[in-house]
Coordinates of N, CA and C in Angstrom, one line a residue:
M1 N 6.3 -17.1 21.7 CA 5.5 -16.2 21.0 C 4.1 -16.1 21.6
E2 N 3.7 -14.9 21.8 CA 2.3 -14.7 22.3 C 1.3 -14.6 21.1
T3 N 0.2 -15.2 21.2 CA -0.8 -15.1 20.2 C -2.2 -14.7 20.7
A4 N -2.9 -13.9 19.9 CA -4.3 -13.5 20.2 C -5.1 -14.0 19.0
I5 N -6.1 -14.9 19.3 CA -6.8 -15.5 18.2 C -8.3 -15.2 18.3
R6 N -8.9 -14.9 17.2 CA -10.3 -14.6 17.1 C -10.9 -15.4 15.9
N7 N -11.9 -16.2 16.2 CA -12.6 -16.9 15.1 C -13.9 -16.2 14.9
S8 N -14.0 -15.5 13.8 CA -15.3 -14.7 13.5 C -16.2 -15.4 12.5
Q9 N -15.9 -16.6 12.1 CA -16.8 -17.4 11.3 C -17.3 -18.5 12.1
R10 N -18.5 -19.0 11.7 CA -19.1 -20.0 12.6 C -19.1 -21.4 12.1
R11 N -18.9 -21.6 10.8 CA -19.0 -22.9 10.2 C -18.0 -23.9 10.5
I12 N -16.7 -23.5 10.6 CA -15.6 -24.4 10.8 C -15.0 -24.2 12.2
R13 N -14.9 -25.3 12.9 CA -14.3 -25.3 14.3 C -12.8 -25.7 14.2
I14 N -12.0 -25.0 14.9 CA -10.6 -25.3 15.0 C -10.1 -24.9 16.3
S15 N -9.1 -25.7 16.8 CA -8.6 -25.5 18.2 C -7.6 -24.3 18.2
R16 N -7.8 -23.4 19.1 CA -6.9 -22.3 19.3 C -5.6 -22.8 19.7
R17 N -5.6 -23.9 20.5 CA -4.3 -24.4 21.0 C -3.4 -24.9 19.8
R18 N -4.1 -25.5 18.8 CA -3.3 -25.9 17.6 C -2.6 -24.7 16.9
I19 N -3.4 -23.6 16.8 CA -2.9 -22.4 16.2 C -1.7 -21.9 17.0
E20 N -1.9 -21.8 18.3 CA -0.8 -21.3 19.1 C 0.4 -22.2 19.0
N21 N 0.2 -23.5 19.0 CA 1.3 -24.4 18.9 C 2.1 -24.3 17.6
I22 N 1.4 -24.1 16.5 CA 2.0 -24.0 15.2 C 2.9 -22.7 15.2
L23 N 2.4 -21.6 15.7 CA 3.2 -20.4 15.7 C 4.3 -20.4 16.7
K24 N 4.1 -21.0 17.8 CA 5.2 -21.1 18.8 C 6.3 -22.0 18.3
Q25 N 6.0 -23.1 17.7 CA 7.0 -24.0 17.2 C 7.7 -23.4 16.1
A26 N 7.0 -22.7 15.2 CA 7.7 -22.1 14.0 C 8.7 -21.0 14.6
A27 N 8.2 -20.2 15.5 CA 9.1 -19.2 16.1 C 10.3 -19.8 16.8
W28 N 10.1 -20.9 17.5 CA 11.2 -21.6 18.2 C 12.2 -22.1 17.1
R29 N 11.7 -22.7 16.1 CA 12.6 -23.2 15.0 C 13.4 -22.1 14.4
L30 N 12.7 -21.0 14.0 CA 13.4 -19.9 13.4 C 14.5 -19.3 14.3
S31 N 14.1 -19.1 15.6 CA 15.0 -18.4 16.5 C 16.2 -19.3 16.8
H32 N 16.1 -20.6 16.8 CA 17.2 -21.5 17.1 C 18.0 -21.8 15.8
N33 N 17.4 -21.9 14.7 CA 18.2 -22.1 13.5 C 18.8 -20.9 12.9
Y34 N 18.3 -19.7 13.1 CA 18.8 -18.5 12.6 C 18.8 -17.4 13.7
P35 N 19.6 -17.6 14.8 CA 19.6 -16.8 15.9 C 20.0 -15.3 15.6
R36 N 20.9 -15.1 14.7 CA 21.2 -13.7 14.4 C 20.1 -12.9 13.7
R37 N 19.2 -13.6 13.0 CA 18.1 -13.0 12.4 C 16.8 -13.0 13.2
F38 N 16.6 -14.1 13.9 CA 15.3 -14.3 14.6 C 15.4 -14.7 16.0
G39 N 16.5 -14.4 16.7 CA 16.7 -14.8 18.1 C 15.7 -14.4 19.1
M40 N 15.1 -13.2 18.8 CA 14.1 -12.7 19.7 C 12.7 -13.0 19.3
L41 N 12.5 -13.8 18.3 CA 11.2 -14.0 17.7 C 10.2 -14.6 18.7
E42 N 10.7 -15.4 19.6 CA 9.8 -16.0 20.6 C 9.3 -14.9 21.6
R43 N 9.8 -13.7 21.6 CA 9.4 -12.6 22.4 C 8.5 -11.7 21.7
C44 N 7.9 -12.1 20.6 CA 7.0 -11.3 19.8 C 5.6 -11.7 19.9
E45 N 4.7 -10.9 19.4 CA 3.2 -11.2 19.5 C 2.6 -11.1 18.1
V46 N 1.7 -12.0 17.9 CA 1.0 -12.1 16.6 C -0.5 -12.3 16.9
S47 N -1.3 -11.6 16.2 CA -2.8 -11.8 16.3 C -3.2 -12.6 15.0
V48 N -4.2 -13.5 15.2 CA -4.7 -14.3 14.1 C -6.3 -14.1 14.1
L49 N -6.8 -13.8 12.9 CA -8.2 -13.6 12.7 C -8.6 -14.7 11.7
L50 N -9.6 -15.5 12.1 CA -10.2 -16.6 11.2 C -11.5 -16.1 10.7
I51 N -11.6 -16.0 9.4 CA -12.8 -15.5 8.8 C -13.3 -16.4 7.6
N52 N -14.4 -15.9 7.0 CA -15.1 -16.7 5.9 C -14.7 -16.0 4.5
D53 N -15.3 -16.5 3.5 CA -15.0 -16.0 2.1 C -15.5 -14.6 2.0
R54 N -16.7 -14.3 2.4 CA -17.2 -12.9 2.2 C -16.4 -11.9 2.9
A55 N -16.0 -12.1 4.2 CA -15.2 -11.2 4.9 C -13.8 -11.0 4.3
M56 N -13.2 -12.1 3.8 CA -11.9 -12.0 3.2 C -12.0 -11.3 1.9
R57 N -13.0 -11.4 1.2 CA -13.2 -10.7 -0.1 C -13.2 -9.2 0.2
E58 N -13.9 -8.8 1.2 CA -14.0 -7.4 1.6 C -12.6 -6.8 2.0
L59 N -11.9 -7.6 2.8 CA -10.6 -7.2 3.2 C -9.6 -7.1 2.0
N60 N -9.7 -8.1 1.2 CA -8.8 -8.1 0.0 C -9.1 -6.9 -0.9
L61 N -10.3 -6.5 -1.0 CA -10.7 -5.4 -1.9 C -10.2 -4.1 -1.2
Q62 N -10.5 -4.0 0.1 CA -10.1 -2.8 0.9 C -8.6 -2.5 0.9
Y63 N -7.8 -3.6 1.1 CA -6.4 -3.4 1.4 C -5.5 -3.7 0.2
R64 N -6.0 -4.5 -0.8 CA -5.2 -4.8 -1.9 C -5.8 -4.4 -3.2
G65 N -7.0 -4.0 -3.2 CA -7.7 -3.5 -4.4 C -8.1 -4.7 -5.3
K66 N -8.2 -5.9 -4.7 CA -8.6 -7.1 -5.5 C -10.0 -7.6 -5.1
D67 N -10.9 -7.6 -6.0 CA -12.3 -7.9 -5.6 C -12.5 -9.4 -5.8
K68 N -11.8 -10.2 -4.9 CA -11.9 -11.6 -4.9 C -11.4 -12.1 -3.5
T69 N -11.8 -13.3 -3.2 CA -11.3 -13.8 -1.9 C -9.9 -14.3 -2.1
T70 N -9.3 -14.6 -0.9 CA -7.9 -15.2 -0.9 C -7.8 -16.0 0.3
D71 N -6.7 -16.7 0.4 CA -6.6 -17.6 1.6 C -6.0 -17.0 2.8
V72 N -5.0 -16.1 2.7 CA -4.4 -15.5 3.8 C -3.9 -14.1 3.5
L73 N -4.1 -13.2 4.4 CA -3.5 -11.8 4.4 C -2.7 -11.6 5.6
S74 N -1.7 -10.8 5.4 CA -0.8 -10.4 6.6 C -0.7 -8.9 6.7
F75 N -0.8 -8.4 7.9 CA -0.7 -7.0 8.1 C 0.4 -6.7 9.1
P76 N 1.6 -6.5 8.6 CA 2.8 -6.3 9.5 C 2.7 -4.9 10.3
M77 N 3.1 -4.9 11.5 CA 3.1 -3.7 12.3 C 4.3 -2.8 11.8
I78 N 5.3 -3.4 11.2 CA 6.5 -2.7 10.7 C 6.8 -3.2 9.4
S79 N 7.0 -2.4 8.4 CA 7.3 -2.9 7.0 C 8.8 -3.2 6.8
G80 N 9.1 -4.0 5.9 CA 10.4 -4.4 5.5 C 10.9 -5.6 6.3
K81 N 12.1 -6.0 6.0 CA 12.7 -7.2 6.7 C 13.4 -6.7 8.0
W82 N 13.3 -7.4 9.0 CA 13.8 -7.0 10.3 C 14.7 -8.1 10.9
E83 N 15.7 -7.7 11.6 CA 16.5 -8.7 12.4 C 16.1 -8.6 13.8
L84 N 15.6 -9.7 14.3 CA 15.1 -9.7 15.7 C 16.0 -10.5 16.6
G85 N 17.2 -10.8 16.1 CA 18.1 -11.7 16.9 C 19.3 -11.0 17.6
T86 N 19.5 -9.7 17.3 CA 20.7 -9.1 17.8 C 20.5 -8.2 19.0
G87 N 19.2 -8.1 19.4 CA 18.9 -7.2 20.5 C 18.6 -5.8 20.0
K88 N 18.8 -5.6 18.7 CA 18.5 -4.3 18.1 C 17.6 -4.6 16.9
L89 N 16.7 -3.7 16.7 CA 15.8 -3.9 15.5 C 16.5 -3.3 14.3
R90 N 16.8 -4.1 13.3 CA 17.5 -3.7 12.2 C 16.7 -3.8 10.9
K91 N 16.9 -2.9 10.0 CA 16.2 -3.0 8.7 C 17.3 -2.8 7.7
N92 N 17.3 -3.7 6.7 CA 18.3 -3.6 5.6 C 19.8 -3.5 6.1
K93 N 20.1 -4.2 7.2 CA 21.4 -4.3 7.8 C 21.9 -3.0 8.4
K94 N 21.0 -2.0 8.6 CA 21.4 -0.8 9.3 C 20.6 -0.7 10.6
R95 N 21.2 -0.4 11.7 CA 20.5 -0.3 12.9 C 19.7 0.9 12.9
L96 N 18.4 0.8 13.3 CA 17.6 1.9 13.5 C 17.8 2.6 14.8
E97 N 18.3 3.8 14.7 CA 18.6 4.6 16.0 C 17.3 4.8 16.7
G98 N 17.3 4.7 18.0 CA 16.2 5.0 18.8 C 15.1 3.9 18.9
F99 N 15.4 2.7 18.3 CA 14.4 1.7 18.4 C 15.1 0.3 18.6
P100 N 15.9 0.2 19.6 CA 16.5 -1.2 19.9 C 15.4 -2.0 20.5
T101 N 15.3 -3.3 20.0 CA 14.3 -4.2 20.6 C 14.5 -4.4 22.0
S102 N 15.7 -4.5 22.5 CA 15.9 -4.8 23.9 C 15.3 -3.7 24.8
H103 N 15.3 -2.4 24.4 CA 14.7 -1.4 25.1 C 13.2 -1.5 25.0
F104 N 12.7 -1.8 23.9 CA 11.2 -2.0 23.7 C 10.7 -3.1 24.5
L105 N 11.5 -4.2 24.6 CA 11.0 -5.3 25.4 C 11.1 -5.1 26.9
L106 N 11.9 -4.1 27.3 CA 11.9 -3.7 28.7 C 10.6 -3.0 29.1
L107 N 10.0 -2.3 28.1 CA 8.8 -1.6 28.4 C 7.5 -2.4 28.2
T108 N 7.6 -3.4 27.3 CA 6.5 -4.3 27.1 C 7.0 -5.7 27.1
S109 N 6.1 -6.6 27.3 CA 6.5 -8.0 27.4 C 6.8 -8.6 26.0
H110 N 6.1 -8.1 25.0 CA 6.3 -8.7 23.7 C 6.3 -7.6 22.6
L111 N 7.0 -7.9 21.5 CA 7.1 -7.0 20.4 C 6.0 -7.3 19.4
P112 N 5.1 -6.5 19.1 CA 4.0 -6.8 18.2 C 4.5 -6.9 16.8
L113 N 4.3 -8.1 16.1 CA 4.7 -8.3 14.7 C 3.6 -7.8 13.8
G114 N 2.3 -8.2 14.1 CA 1.2 -7.8 13.2 C 0.1 -8.9 13.3
D115 N -0.7 -8.8 12.2 CA -1.9 -9.6 12.2 C -1.9 -10.6 11.0
I116 N -2.4 -11.8 11.2 CA -2.5 -12.8 10.1 C -4.0 -13.1 10.0
V117 N -4.6 -12.9 8.8 CA -6.0 -13.2 8.6 C -6.1 -14.4 7.7
I118 N -6.8 -15.5 8.2 CA -7.0 -16.7 7.4 C -8.4 -17.0 7.1
N119 N -8.7 -17.3 5.8 CA -10.0 -17.6 5.3 C -10.1 -19.1 5.5
L120 N -10.8 -19.6 6.5 CA -11.0 -21.0 6.8 C -11.8 -21.7 5.7
H121 N -12.7 -21.0 5.1 CA -13.5 -21.7 4.0 C -12.6 -22.0 2.8
K122 N -11.7 -21.0 2.5 CA -10.8 -21.2 1.4 C -9.8 -22.3 1.7
A123 N -9.3 -22.3 3.0 CA -8.4 -23.3 3.4 C -9.0 -24.7 3.3
E124 N -10.3 -24.9 3.6 CA -11.0 -26.2 3.5 C -11.0 -26.6 2.0
K125 N -11.3 -25.7 1.1 CA -11.3 -26.0 -0.3 C -9.9 -26.4 -0.8
Q126 N -8.9 -25.6 -0.4 CA -7.6 -25.9 -0.9 C -7.0 -27.2 -0.3
A127 N -7.4 -27.6 0.9 CA -7.0 -28.8 1.4 C -7.4 -30.0 0.6
K128 N -8.7 -29.9 0.2 CA -9.3 -31.0 -0.7 C -8.5 -31.0 -2.1
K129 N -8.3 -29.8 -2.6 CA -7.7 -29.6 -3.9 C -6.3 -30.2 -3.9
Y130 N -5.5 -29.9 -2.8 CA -4.1 -30.3 -2.7 C -3.9 -31.7 -2.1
G131 N -5.0 -32.3 -1.7 CA -4.9 -33.6 -1.1 C -4.2 -33.7 0.3
V132 N -4.4 -32.6 1.1 CA -3.8 -32.6 2.4 C -5.0 -32.4 3.4
T133 N -4.6 -32.6 4.7 CA -5.7 -32.4 5.7 C -6.0 -30.9 5.8
F134 N -7.1 -30.6 6.3 CA -7.5 -29.2 6.6 C -6.5 -28.6 7.5
H135 N -6.2 -29.3 8.6 CA -5.2 -28.7 9.6 C -3.9 -28.5 9.0
R136 N -3.4 -29.3 8.1 CA -2.1 -29.1 7.5 C -2.1 -27.9 6.6
E137 N -3.3 -27.6 5.9 CA -3.4 -26.4 5.1 C -3.4 -25.2 6.0
V138 N -4.1 -25.2 7.1 CA -4.1 -24.1 8.0 C -2.7 -23.8 8.5
E139 N -2.0 -24.9 8.8 CA -0.6 -24.7 9.3 C 0.2 -24.0 8.2
R140 N 0.1 -24.4 6.9 CA 0.8 -23.8 5.8 C 0.5 -22.3 5.7
L141 N -0.8 -22.0 5.9 CA -1.2 -20.6 5.8 C -0.7 -19.7 6.9
L142 N -0.7 -20.3 8.1 CA -0.1 -19.6 9.3 C 1.3 -19.3 9.1
I143 N 2.1 -20.3 8.6 CA 3.5 -20.1 8.4 C 3.8 -19.1 7.3
H144 N 3.0 -19.2 6.2 CA 3.1 -18.2 5.1 C 2.8 -16.8 5.7
G145 N 1.8 -16.7 6.4 CA 1.5 -15.3 7.0 C 2.5 -14.8 7.9
L146 N 3.1 -15.7 8.8 CA 4.2 -15.3 9.7 C 5.4 -14.8 8.9
L147 N 5.7 -15.5 7.8 CA 6.9 -15.1 7.0 C 6.6 -13.7 6.4
H148 N 5.4 -13.5 6.0 CA 5.1 -12.1 5.5 C 5.3 -11.1 6.5
L149 N 4.9 -11.4 7.8 CA 5.0 -10.4 8.9 C 6.5 -10.1 9.1
L150 N 7.4 -11.1 8.8 CA 8.8 -11.0 9.0 C 9.5 -10.3 7.8
G151 N 8.7 -9.9 6.8 CA 9.3 -9.1 5.7 C 9.5 -9.9 4.4
Y152 N 9.2 -11.2 4.4 CA 9.3 -12.0 3.2 C 8.1 -11.7 2.2
D153 N 8.5 -11.5 0.9 CA 7.4 -11.2 0.0 C 7.7 -12.0 -1.3
H154 N 6.9 -13.0 -1.6 CA 7.1 -13.9 -2.8 C 6.7 -13.2 -4.0
E155 N 6.0 -12.1 -3.9 CA 5.6 -11.3 -5.2 C 6.6 -10.3 -5.6
K156 N 7.6 -10.1 -4.8 CA 8.7 -9.1 -5.1 C 9.6 -9.6 -6.2
S157 N 10.1 -10.9 -6.1 CA 11.0 -11.4 -7.1 C 11.0 -12.9 -7.0
K158 N 11.6 -13.6 -8.0 CA 11.7 -15.0 -8.0 C 12.7 -15.4 -6.9
Y159 N 13.7 -14.7 -6.6 CA 14.6 -15.0 -5.6 C 14.0 -14.9 -4.2
E160 N 13.2 -13.9 -4.0 CA 12.4 -13.8 -2.7 C 11.4 -14.9 -2.6
A161 N 10.8 -15.3 -3.7 CA 9.8 -16.4 -3.7 C 10.5 -17.7 -3.3
R162 N 11.7 -17.9 -3.8 CA 12.4 -19.2 -3.5 C 12.9 -19.2 -2.0
K163 N 13.3 -18.0 -1.5 CA 13.7 -18.0 -0.1 C 12.5 -18.2 0.8
M164 N 11.4 -17.6 0.5 CA 10.2 -17.8 1.3 C 9.7 -19.2 1.2
R165 N 9.7 -19.8 0.1 CA 9.3 -21.2 -0.1 C 10.2 -22.2 0.7
R166 N 11.5 -21.9 0.7 CA 12.4 -22.8 1.4 C 12.1 -22.7 2.9
L167 N 11.9 -21.5 3.4 CA 11.6 -21.4 4.8 C 10.2 -22.1 5.2
E168 N 9.3 -21.9 4.3 CA 8.0 -22.6 4.5 C 8.1 -24.1 4.6
E169 N 8.9 -24.6 3.6 CA 9.1 -26.1 3.6 C 9.8 -26.6 4.9
E170 N 10.8 -25.7 5.4 CA 11.5 -26.1 6.6 C 10.6 -26.1 7.8
L171 N 9.6 -25.2 7.8 CA 8.8 -25.0 9.0 C 7.5 -25.9 9.0
I172 N 7.0 -26.3 7.8 CA 5.8 -27.1 7.8 C 6.1 -28.4 8.6
G173 N 5.2 -28.7 9.4 CA 5.3 -29.9 10.2 C 6.1 -29.8 11.5
V174 N 6.6 -28.6 11.8 CA 7.4 -28.4 13.0 C 6.5 -28.6 14.3
S175 N 5.3 -28.4 14.2 CA 4.4 -28.6 15.4 C 4.1 -30.0 15.6
E176 N 4.4 -30.9 14.7 CA 4.1 -32.3 14.7 C 2.7 -32.5 15.0
F177 N 1.9 -31.6 14.4 CA 0.5 -31.7 14.7 C -0.2 -32.6 13.6
K178 N -1.1 -33.4 14.0 CA -1.8 -34.4 13.2 C -3.1 -33.8 12.7
G179 N -3.4 -33.9 11.4 CA -4.7 -33.4 10.9 C -5.7 -34.5 11.1
K180 N -7.0 -34.1 10.8 CA -8.1 -35.0 11.0 C -8.0 -36.1 10.0

């Protein structure tokens, strides 16, 4: 998985390599454990923006109509759930004519999934609150954001929330990365 990372806040330092590793390991695990659904996930691209409370509050208001900060936002390039493992881009188990991923990937090196925006200040507060390391909380938020890009939505139903939570738990720690 290719990643583009931009840290637009100045207070908290974090390694870009850690972020890349988390996303690459999560993509590898998903593509190998669920090849029919995510087999081509490693050939996708995700951008990550790291921001502060103020900037996140502005984005949350602009895109969700909520005048408060949040920990993570995801902006998928394509809406809905997609199968990335069959060589064809599928939505709701029906092949989309004219948009096979294999053809798209011949034209470009990676399929753009979307953007993940993480509020590092909120992540720092939540890590203390939950008794985990800051880096473990950032990992959780990256995986949560990635699953949203793949079409999972915990706000849709309890069933969707359980499926998303199960995948999050399966993926947390896959990078074997150690927090501070």
